[in-house]
Structure formats: C-alpha cells, structure tokens
Coordinates of C-alpha atoms in Angstrom, one line a residue:
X1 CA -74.4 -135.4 -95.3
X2 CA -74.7 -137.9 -98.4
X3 CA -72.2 -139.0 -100.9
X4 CA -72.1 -136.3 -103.5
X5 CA -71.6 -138.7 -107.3
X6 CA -71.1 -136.7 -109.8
X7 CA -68.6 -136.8 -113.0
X8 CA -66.3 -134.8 -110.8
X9 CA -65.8 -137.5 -108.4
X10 CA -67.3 -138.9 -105.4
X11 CA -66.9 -136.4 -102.8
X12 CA -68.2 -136.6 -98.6
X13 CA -67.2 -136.0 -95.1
X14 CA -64.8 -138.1 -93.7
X15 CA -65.9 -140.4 -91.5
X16 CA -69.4 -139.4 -92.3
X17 CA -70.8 -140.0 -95.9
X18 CA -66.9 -141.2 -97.0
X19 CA -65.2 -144.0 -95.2
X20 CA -63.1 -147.0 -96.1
X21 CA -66.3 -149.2 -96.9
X22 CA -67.3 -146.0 -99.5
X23 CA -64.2 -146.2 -100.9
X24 CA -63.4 -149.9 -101.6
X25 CA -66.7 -150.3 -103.2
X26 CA -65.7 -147.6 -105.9
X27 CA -62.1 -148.8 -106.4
X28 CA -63.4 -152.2 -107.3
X29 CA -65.9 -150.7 -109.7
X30 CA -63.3 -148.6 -111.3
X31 CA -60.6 -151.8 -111.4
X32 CA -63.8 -153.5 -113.3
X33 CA -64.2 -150.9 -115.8
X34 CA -60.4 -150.3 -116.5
X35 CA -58.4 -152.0 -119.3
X36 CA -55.6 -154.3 -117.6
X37 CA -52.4 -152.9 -116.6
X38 CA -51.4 -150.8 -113.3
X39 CA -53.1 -147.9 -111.8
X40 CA -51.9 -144.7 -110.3
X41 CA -52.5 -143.6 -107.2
X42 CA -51.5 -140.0 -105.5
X43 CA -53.6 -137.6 -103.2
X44 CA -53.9 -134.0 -101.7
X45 CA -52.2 -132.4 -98.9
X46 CA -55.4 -133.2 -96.4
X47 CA -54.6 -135.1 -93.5
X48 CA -56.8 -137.8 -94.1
X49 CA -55.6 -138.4 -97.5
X50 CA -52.5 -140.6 -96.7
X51 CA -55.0 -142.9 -94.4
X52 CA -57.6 -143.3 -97.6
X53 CA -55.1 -143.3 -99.9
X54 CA -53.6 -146.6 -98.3
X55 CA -57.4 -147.7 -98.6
X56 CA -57.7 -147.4 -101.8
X57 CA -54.3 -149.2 -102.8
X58 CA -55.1 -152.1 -100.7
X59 CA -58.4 -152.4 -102.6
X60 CA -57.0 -151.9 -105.7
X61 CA -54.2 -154.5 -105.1
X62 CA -57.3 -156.9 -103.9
X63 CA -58.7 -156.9 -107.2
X64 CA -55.4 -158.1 -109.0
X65 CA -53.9 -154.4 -109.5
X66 CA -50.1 -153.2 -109.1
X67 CA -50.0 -150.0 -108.1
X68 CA -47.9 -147.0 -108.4
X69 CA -47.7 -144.9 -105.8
X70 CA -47.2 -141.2 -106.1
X71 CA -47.9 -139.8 -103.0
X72 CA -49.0 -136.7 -102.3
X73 CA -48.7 -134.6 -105.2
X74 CA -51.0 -132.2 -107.5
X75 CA -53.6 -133.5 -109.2
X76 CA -52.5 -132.8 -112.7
X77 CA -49.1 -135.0 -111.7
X78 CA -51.2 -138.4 -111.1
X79 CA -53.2 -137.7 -114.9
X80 CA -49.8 -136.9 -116.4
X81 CA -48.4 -140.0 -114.6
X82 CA -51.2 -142.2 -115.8
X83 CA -50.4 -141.2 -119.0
X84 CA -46.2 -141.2 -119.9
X85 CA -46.6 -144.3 -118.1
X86 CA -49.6 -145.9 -120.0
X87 CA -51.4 -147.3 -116.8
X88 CA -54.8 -148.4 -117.0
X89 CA -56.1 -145.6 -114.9
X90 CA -56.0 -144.0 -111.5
X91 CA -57.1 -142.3 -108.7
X92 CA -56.7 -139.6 -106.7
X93 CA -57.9 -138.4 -103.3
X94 CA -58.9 -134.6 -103.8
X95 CA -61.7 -132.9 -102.7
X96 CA -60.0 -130.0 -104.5
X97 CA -61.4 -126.6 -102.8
X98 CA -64.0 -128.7 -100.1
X99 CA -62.6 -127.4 -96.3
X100 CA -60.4 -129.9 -94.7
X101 CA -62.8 -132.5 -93.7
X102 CA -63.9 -133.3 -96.6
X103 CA -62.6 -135.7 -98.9
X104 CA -62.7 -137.5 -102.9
X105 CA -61.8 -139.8 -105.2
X106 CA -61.6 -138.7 -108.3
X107 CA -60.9 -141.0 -111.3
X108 CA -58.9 -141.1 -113.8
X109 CA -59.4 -143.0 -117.0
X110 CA -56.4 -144.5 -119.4
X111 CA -55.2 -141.9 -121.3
X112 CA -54.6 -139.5 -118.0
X113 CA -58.1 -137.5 -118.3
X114 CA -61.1 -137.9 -115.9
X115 CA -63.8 -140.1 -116.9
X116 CA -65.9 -138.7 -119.9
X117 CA -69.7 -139.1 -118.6
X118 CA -70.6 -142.1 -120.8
X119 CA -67.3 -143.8 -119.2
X120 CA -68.4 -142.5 -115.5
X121 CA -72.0 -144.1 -116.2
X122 CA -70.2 -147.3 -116.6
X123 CA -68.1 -146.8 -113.6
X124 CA -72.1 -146.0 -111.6
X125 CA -73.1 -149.0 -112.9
X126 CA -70.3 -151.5 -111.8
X127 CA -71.1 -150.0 -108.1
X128 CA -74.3 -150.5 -108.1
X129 CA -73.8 -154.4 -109.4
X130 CA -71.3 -154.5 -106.9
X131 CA -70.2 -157.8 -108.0
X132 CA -66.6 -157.2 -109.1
X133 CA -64.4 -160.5 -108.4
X134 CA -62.0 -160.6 -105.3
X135 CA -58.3 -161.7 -106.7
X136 CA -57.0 -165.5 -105.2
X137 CA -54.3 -164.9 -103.0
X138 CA -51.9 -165.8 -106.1
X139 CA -53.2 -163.4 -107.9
X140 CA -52.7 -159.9 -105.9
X141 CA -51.1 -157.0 -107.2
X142 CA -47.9 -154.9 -105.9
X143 CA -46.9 -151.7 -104.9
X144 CA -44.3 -149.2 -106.1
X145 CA -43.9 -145.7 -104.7
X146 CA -42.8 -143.1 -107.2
X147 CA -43.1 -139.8 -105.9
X148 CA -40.3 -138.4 -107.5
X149 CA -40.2 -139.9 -110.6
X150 CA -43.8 -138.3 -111.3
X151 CA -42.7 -134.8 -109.9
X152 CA -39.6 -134.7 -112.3
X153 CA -42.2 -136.2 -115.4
X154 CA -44.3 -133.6 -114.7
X155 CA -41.5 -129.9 -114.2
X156 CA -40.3 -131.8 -118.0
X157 CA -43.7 -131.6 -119.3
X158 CA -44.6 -128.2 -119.0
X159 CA -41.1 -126.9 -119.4
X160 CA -41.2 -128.3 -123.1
X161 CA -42.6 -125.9 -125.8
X162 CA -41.9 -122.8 -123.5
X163 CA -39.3 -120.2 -124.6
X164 CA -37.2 -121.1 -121.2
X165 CA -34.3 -118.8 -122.2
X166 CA -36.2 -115.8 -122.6
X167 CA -37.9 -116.3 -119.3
X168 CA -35.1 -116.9 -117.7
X169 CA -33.4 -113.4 -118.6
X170 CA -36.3 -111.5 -117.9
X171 CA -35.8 -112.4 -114.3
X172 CA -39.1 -112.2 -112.9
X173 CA -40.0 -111.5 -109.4
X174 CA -43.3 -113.8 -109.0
X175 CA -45.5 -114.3 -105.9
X176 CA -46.8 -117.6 -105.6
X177 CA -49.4 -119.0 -102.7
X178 CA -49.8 -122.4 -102.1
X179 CA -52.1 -122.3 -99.2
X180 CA -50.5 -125.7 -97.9
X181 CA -51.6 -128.1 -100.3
X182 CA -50.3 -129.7 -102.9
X183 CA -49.3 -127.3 -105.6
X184 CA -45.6 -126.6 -102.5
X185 CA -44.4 -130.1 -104.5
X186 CA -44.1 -128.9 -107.7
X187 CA -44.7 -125.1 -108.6
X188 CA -41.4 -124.1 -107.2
X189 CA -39.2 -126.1 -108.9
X190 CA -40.9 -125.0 -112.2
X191 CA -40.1 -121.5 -111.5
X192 CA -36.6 -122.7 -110.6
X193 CA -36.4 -124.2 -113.4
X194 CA -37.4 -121.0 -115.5
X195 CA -35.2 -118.9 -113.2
X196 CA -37.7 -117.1 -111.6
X197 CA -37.5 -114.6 -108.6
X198 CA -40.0 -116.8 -106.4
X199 CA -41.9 -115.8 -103.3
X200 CA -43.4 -118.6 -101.9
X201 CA -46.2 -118.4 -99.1
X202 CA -47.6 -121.6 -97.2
X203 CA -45.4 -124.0 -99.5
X204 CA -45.1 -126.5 -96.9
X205 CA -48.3 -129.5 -97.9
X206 CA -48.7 -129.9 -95.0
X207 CA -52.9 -129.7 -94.7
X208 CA -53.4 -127.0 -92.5
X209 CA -55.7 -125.2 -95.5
X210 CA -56.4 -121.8 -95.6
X211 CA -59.6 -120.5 -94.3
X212 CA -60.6 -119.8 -97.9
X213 CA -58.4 -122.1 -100.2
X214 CA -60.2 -121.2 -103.3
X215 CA -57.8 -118.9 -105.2
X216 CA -61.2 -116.4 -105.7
X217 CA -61.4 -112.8 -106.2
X218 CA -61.5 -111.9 -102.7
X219 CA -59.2 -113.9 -101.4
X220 CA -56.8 -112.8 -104.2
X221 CA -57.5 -109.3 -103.2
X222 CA -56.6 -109.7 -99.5
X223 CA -53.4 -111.4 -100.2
X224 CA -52.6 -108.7 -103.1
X225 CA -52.6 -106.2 -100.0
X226 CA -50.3 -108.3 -97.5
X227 CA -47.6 -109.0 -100.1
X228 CA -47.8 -105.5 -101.6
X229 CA -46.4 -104.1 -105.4
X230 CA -42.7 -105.3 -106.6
X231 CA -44.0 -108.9 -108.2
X232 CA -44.9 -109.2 -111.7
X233 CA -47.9 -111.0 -110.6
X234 CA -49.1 -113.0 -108.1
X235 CA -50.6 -116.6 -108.5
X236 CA -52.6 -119.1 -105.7
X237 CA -53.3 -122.5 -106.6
X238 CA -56.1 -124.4 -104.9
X239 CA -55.4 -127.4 -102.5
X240 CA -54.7 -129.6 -105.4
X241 CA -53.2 -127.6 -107.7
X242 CA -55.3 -128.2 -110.7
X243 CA -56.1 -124.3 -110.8
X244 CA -54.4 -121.0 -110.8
X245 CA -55.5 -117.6 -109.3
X246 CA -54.2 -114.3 -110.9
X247 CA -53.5 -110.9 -109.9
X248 CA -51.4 -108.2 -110.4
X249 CA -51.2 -106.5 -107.0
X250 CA -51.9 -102.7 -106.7
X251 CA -54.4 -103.1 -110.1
X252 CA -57.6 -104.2 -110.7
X253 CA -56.0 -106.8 -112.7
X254 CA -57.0 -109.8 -110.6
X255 CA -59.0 -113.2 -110.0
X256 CA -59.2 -116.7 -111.0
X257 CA -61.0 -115.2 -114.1
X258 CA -58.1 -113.5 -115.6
X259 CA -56.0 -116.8 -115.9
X260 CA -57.5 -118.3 -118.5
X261 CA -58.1 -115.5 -121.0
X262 CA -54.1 -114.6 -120.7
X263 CA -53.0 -117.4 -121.2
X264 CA -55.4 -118.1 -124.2
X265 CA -54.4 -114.5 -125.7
X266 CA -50.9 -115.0 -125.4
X267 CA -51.3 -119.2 -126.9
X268 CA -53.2 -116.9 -129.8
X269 CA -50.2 -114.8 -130.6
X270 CA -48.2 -118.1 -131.1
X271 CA -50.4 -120.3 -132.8
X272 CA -53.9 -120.5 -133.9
X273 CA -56.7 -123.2 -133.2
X274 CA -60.2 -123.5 -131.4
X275 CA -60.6 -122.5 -127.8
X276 CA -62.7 -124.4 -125.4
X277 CA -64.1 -123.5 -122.0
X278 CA -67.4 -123.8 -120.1
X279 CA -70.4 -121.9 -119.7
X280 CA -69.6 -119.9 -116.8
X281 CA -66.0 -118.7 -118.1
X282 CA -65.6 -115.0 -118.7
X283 CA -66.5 -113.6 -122.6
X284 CA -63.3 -111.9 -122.4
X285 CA -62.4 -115.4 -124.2
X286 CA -65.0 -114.6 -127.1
X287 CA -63.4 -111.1 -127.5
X288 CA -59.9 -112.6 -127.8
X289 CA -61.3 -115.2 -129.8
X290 CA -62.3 -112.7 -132.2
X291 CA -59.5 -111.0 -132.7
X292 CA -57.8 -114.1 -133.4
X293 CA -60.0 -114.8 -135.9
X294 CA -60.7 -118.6 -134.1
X295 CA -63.8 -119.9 -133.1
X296 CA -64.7 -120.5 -129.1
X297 CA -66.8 -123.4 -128.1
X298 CA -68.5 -123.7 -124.8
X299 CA -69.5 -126.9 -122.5
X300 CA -71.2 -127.5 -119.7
X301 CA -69.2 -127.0 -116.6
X302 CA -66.2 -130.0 -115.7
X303 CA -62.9 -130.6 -116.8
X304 CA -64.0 -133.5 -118.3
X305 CA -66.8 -131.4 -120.6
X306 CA -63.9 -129.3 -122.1
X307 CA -61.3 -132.0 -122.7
X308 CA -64.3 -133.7 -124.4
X309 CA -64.3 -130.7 -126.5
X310 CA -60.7 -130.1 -126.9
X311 CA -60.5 -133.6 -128.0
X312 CA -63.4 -133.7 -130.6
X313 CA -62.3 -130.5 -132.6
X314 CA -58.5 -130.7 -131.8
X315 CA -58.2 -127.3 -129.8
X316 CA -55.5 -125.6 -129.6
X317 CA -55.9 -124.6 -126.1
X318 CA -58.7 -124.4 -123.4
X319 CA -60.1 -125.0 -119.9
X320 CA -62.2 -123.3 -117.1
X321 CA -62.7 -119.7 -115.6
X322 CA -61.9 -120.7 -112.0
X323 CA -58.5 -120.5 -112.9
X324 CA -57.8 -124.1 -114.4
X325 CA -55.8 -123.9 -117.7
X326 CA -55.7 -126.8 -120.3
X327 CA -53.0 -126.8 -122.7
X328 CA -53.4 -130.2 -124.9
X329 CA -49.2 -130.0 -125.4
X330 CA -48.5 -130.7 -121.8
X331 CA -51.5 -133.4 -121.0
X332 CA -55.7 -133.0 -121.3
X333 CA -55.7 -131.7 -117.7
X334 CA -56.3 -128.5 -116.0
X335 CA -52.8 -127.8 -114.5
X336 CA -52.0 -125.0 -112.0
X337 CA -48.3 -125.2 -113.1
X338 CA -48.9 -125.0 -116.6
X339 CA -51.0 -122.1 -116.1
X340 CA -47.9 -120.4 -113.5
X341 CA -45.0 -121.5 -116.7
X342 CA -47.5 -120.0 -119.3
X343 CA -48.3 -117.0 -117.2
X344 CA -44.3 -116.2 -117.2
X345 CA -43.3 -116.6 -120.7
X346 CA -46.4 -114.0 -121.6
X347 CA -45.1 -111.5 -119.5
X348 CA -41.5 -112.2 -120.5
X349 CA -41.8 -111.8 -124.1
X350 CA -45.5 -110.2 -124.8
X351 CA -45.5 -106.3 -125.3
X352 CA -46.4 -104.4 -122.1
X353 CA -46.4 -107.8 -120.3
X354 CA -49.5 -109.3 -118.6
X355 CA -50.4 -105.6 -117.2
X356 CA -50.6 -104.8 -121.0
X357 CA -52.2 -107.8 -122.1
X358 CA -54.6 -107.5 -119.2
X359 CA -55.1 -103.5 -120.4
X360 CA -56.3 -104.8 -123.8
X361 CA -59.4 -106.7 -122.9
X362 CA -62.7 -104.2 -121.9
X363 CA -64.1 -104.0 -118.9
X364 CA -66.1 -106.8 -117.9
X365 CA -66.9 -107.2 -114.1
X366 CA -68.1 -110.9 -112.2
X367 CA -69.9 -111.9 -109.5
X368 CA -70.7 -115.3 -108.2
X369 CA -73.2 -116.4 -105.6
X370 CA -73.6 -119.9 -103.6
X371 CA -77.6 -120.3 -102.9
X372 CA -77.7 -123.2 -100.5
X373 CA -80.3 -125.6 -101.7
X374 CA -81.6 -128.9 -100.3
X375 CA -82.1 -132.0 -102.0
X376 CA -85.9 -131.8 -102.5
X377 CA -85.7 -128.8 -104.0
X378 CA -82.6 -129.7 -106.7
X379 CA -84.9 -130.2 -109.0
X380 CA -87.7 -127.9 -109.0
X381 CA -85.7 -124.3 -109.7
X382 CA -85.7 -124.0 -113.5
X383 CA -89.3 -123.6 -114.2
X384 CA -89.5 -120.3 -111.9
X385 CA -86.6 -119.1 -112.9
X386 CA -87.4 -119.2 -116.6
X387 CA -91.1 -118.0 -115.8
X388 CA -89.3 -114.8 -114.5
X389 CA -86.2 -114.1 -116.5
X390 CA -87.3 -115.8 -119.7
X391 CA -86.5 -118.9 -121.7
X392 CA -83.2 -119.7 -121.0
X393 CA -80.7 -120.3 -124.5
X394 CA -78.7 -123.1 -123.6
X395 CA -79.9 -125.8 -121.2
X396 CA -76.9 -128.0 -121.3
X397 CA -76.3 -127.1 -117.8
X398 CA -78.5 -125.6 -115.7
X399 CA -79.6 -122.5 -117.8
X400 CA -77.7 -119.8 -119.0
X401 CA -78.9 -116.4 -120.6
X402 CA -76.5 -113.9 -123.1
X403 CA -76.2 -110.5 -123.4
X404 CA -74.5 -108.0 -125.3
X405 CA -71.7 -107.3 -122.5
X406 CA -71.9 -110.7 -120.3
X407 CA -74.0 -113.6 -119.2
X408 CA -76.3 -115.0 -116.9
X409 CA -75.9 -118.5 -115.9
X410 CA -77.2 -120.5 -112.8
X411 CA -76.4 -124.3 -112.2
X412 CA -76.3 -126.9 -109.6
X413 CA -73.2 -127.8 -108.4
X414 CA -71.2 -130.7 -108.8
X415 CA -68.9 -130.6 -105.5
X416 CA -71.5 -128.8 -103.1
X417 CA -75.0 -129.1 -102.2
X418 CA -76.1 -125.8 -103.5
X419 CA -77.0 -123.8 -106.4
X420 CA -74.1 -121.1 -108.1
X421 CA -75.1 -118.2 -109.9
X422 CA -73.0 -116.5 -111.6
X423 CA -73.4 -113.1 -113.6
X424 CA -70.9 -110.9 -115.8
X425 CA -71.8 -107.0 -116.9
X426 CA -69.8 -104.4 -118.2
X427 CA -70.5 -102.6 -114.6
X428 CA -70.6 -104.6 -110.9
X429 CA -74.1 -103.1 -110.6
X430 CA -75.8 -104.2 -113.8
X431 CA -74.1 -108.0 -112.5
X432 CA -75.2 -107.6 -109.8
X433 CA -78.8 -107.2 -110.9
X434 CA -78.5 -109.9 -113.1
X435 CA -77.7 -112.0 -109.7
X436 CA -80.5 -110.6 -107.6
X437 CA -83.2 -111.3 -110.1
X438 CA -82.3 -114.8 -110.3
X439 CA -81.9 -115.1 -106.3
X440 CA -85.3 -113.3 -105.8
X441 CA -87.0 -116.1 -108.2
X442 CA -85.1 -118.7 -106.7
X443 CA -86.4 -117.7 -103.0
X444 CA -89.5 -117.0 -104.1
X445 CA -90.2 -120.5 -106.4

C-alpha cells in the first residue's frame, strides 16, 4: 500500500508504507518549516501510536526541539495545546477513522490549526530536499509530559461561552459512544462538568476499535436500537475525537449530518456571522443560513479548507458534515467535545429542544458511496463523468453539481484510495439516482 500525502496528513499501514524511517523523515521537515520554540506531541488510542509516538519525539528532540508530551488524547486537545501554549507546532499520530492498522501524522502548524495547503507544500518540499540539519549533541532538545495539564486546558475551553447553569438544571440524560479511542479522555468530564446524566459505552482508550468506528448513519442507527429511547440524544465520536455523530434514538433524527446544522441553528439564535463548511455538507446549512439572514460559504473538503475560510471572513461558526464542528471561540479545530457541550446547551434552553430544532429543517435524505479506485485511474474520472451528467459548477474539488432540493458531488479522497460520492434529495430514491448515474459512468469510463 503507498504512503497516502495529502493536506490531511500522511497516512499508511503500519509496518508497511509507515515506519519509523517514514516518520523521522517528516518530523525533520516539519522541525525545518516551523518557527523556533517547542512542539506538541499527542496521539490516538491505536496500539501502535505510543511506539510512533516515541519515534517522532526522538526525532523531533534530534533536530534541536523540546517537546511536550500529551499523550494519548483527542486530536482537538494537541491543536488547543499548541495554541494556549504558543509552541511552534505539533504533531499528532491519528489516522482518525482508518481500521486499526493504519496509522498518521498529522501536522499541526503554530497557531493550533493544520497546515493550510501553501504551508503543507512547504512542509513536501523540505522532505523531498531532505537536508534538514542533525542537532550537535549540545544542542538536543527535552521532553516534558503534560497529559493532564492539556485535558484540563481543553474541558476550560469549551466550557467558556456556554450557559453552564442552565444545562446543568435541565439534567440531561445523554448517551455518549466512544468506540475506545480517544474521545473516553475527555468527553466525560465535559458532561460532568455540565452535570449531565452520562451513559458512556466503550470509554476505556484502549484501541480495540469498533468494527465501524466512523460515527455514520448506520452505525448510529444500530447503536440507536441497542441503547433504546430515555436519552436526549445520543452522540459517537470517531477514534480521535475530532467529530461527533448525532441521533435521537426511536426518530429519524440521526447521523453525522445532523451535527453540524444544530449546532449552527442554535450558534444563529445567539449571535449572527458567516457560516463555513465544505462541499459535501448537507444544504440544511443553506436553509438555516437563510433564515438567519447570514451568508454560507463552501470549501473544498478538509479541516484545513474551512478554517481557511473561517479565518478569511471572520465566521462566526463552521466545520464539516461528517460530524466535525468548528466553533472559532473555543480554537480553529473540528472538536467532538465542543460539538457534545454545544449539542447540550441547545437542547437545554432551545424551544422543543434538539427534536424540535431537528423538526424545523425539511426533509432532506443522504447517501454516500466509496468506489474503490486504483492509482492509474485517479486521474482519468472527471471527463466521463461530465460527458454524462453535464458540466460540473464547481471544480474546486472533484466536481460537484446543485439542485433545487440537494447536490451531487464526487471527489477523491484524501485518507483512502478510492473515490466518494456523495448525493442529497428530498427522497432516498431520487439520491439514490443521483448516485447510480455517477457510479454507472464511473464503471463505465
């Protein structure tokens, strides 16, 4: 399998396309590209994170770093850390929602967001010269383990700007699966914190992933059924806890496409300010746009597309339709325990709660599909597609086509060698068409 590079990271099989060699020749290039100062380094629940993570320090404190060790936390928890802090940058070993033996680094520029493209071109460009100086023995760096410190940094952080006391005597009974990864470390003690009824499942980070770790629709269905009604809602974060899955068991009230417009309509009804999210989010967020009388701007797909954006016009709120919320007043990150915090204030305080908020949207029914694709053929699937469907109207990112009650949009992914399509209708069937005619050209190219 080779080394997938992409602005999301450099992801591979361990002990296959990423090894210790892999990674010390990207920690140098990233110590060459960062300002002085420390770094930060944390990782995942996977069991080969703690071994790569020591990698990566050792590297790091080769090239003349010190190094602050977070351990293994959520992903959000190292940007946040690079940040209050003010380290030079960091790193952390994810492969987010990859099966367990895969593994990442993903980096993390000054400032606590990912590298914007232009910076992660730089960051390419200092591997492939490969010529980054070895420190004398004089000058090596240290290391400090904070894993604590950051976790307490981080509850504070999303705690301020929330109305804690009305959460609190609401006394909500929340369902919250962590699918043993890294979200166990943190998401708790927020809803402690907020006083929350909280029943955990698989808090323990202990590795052992879930067969399907992705907090998607049909996973989110089956555990709806096993935990039954009684909860407010119920949320899943992925293996690194940079996203959020919602549902409301016993509705149809649930996915990781719900998150983010809830927690966008209820930011709305308390402030106002541009919203920012990709190209393959739901247009539930143009509807509550709308009514908010806001403007919405899409980016190509990647946290660090929409913190670009969030940046550039100062948005009030933003992030992702697979569940990953971005609110600019805790850090530019996505952030599954900003997205839980969030999530409980709206259905403490908004009228009808979530279910009513969730009753105000219309209908509007996804589906996504993963077309494998090989690397010959990565580049040759636009033309056919276009030749059937018709010109596409944005090309920032694969192409994507709009329509009246959805969208069409079909990219190549970042994290996996294959090809997603994803459609949204009023109905499943008319999505569902919109999928199949972009599969059948696709095959057929």
């Amino acid at each position: 399998m080779t080394l997938m590079v992409s602005v999301s990271g450099v992801r591979g099989i361990v002990g296959d396309s990423l090894n210790p060699d892999v990674i010390g020749r990207w920690v140098r290039a990233l110590a060459a590209i960062l300002p002085p100062g420390p770094v930060v380094i944390g990782r995942d629940s996977r069991t080969t994170g703690e071994a790569l993570s020591a990698a990566a320090t050792a590297f790091f404190v080769a090239s003349g770093r010190d190094v602050h060790d977070v351990g293994l936390v959520p992903t959000p928890t190292v940007q946040l850390a690079v940040e209050l802090w003010h380290a030079a940058g960091g790193i952390i070993l994810s492969a987010s929602h990859n099966p367990g033996q895969w593994n990442a680094l993903k980096f993390v520029d000054h400032g606590g967001s990912f590298l914007s493209p232009e910076r992660f071109q730089e960051l390419v460009a200092a591997h492939e010269q490969n010529s980054s100086p070895w420190s004398e023995a004089r000058g090596y760096g240290g290391m400090q383990r904070r894993h604590e410190e950051a976790l307490d940094a981080h509850c504070a952080a999303v705690l301020q700007g929330l109305d804690v006391a009305r959460i609190r005597e609401a006394k909500l009974k929340v369902a919250l699966e962590c699918g043993h990864g890294a979200g166990g470390t943190l998401l708790p003690r927020v809803a402690a914190e907020l006083g929350v009824d909280l029943h955990v499942r698989h808090e323990e980070p202990n590795g052992q992933l879930l067969p399907n770790p992705e907090p998607t629709l049909g996973t989110l269905t089956k555990i709806s059924e096993e935990i039954g009604p009684g909860y407010a809602f119920l949320a899943m974060t992925d293996p690194d806890a940079d996203r959020c899955g919602f549902a409301i068991p016993g509705t149809e009230f649930l996915g990781e496409e719900w998150t983010l417009p809830l927690v966008v309509a209820h930011r709305l009804s308390q402030a106002k300010g541009p919203v920012v999210t990709n190209l393959s989010t739901s247009t539930r967020l143009d509807v509550t746009a709308e009514r908010h009388g806001v403007s919405l701007h899409r980016t190509p797909v990647g946290e660090a597309h929409v913190v670009a954006g969030l940046r550039e016009l100062g948005g009030l709120i933003g992030g992702e339709g697979n569940g990953g919320v971005i609110d600019p007043r805790v850090h530019l990150g996505r952030d599954a325990a900003v997205a839980l915090a969030v999530l409980c204030e709206a259905e403490a305080t908004q009228v009808g709660g979530l279910r009513g908020l969730a009753a105000s949207f219309p209908t509007r029914i996804m589906v996504k599909e993963k077309l494998p694709i090989s690397e010959n053929e990565g580049k040759g699937w636009e033309g056919p597609l276009e030749s059937k469907l018709g010109p596409a109207e944005d090309r920032r990112d694969g192409l994507r086509w709009s329509f009246p009650d959805g969208f069409l949009h079909v990219r190549a992914s970042n994290t996996e060698p294959i090809v997603r399509v994803v459609a949204e209708a009023e109905t499943e069937s008319v999505a569902r068409d919109r999928i199949m005619g972009a599969r059948d050209a696709l095959e057929n190219s």
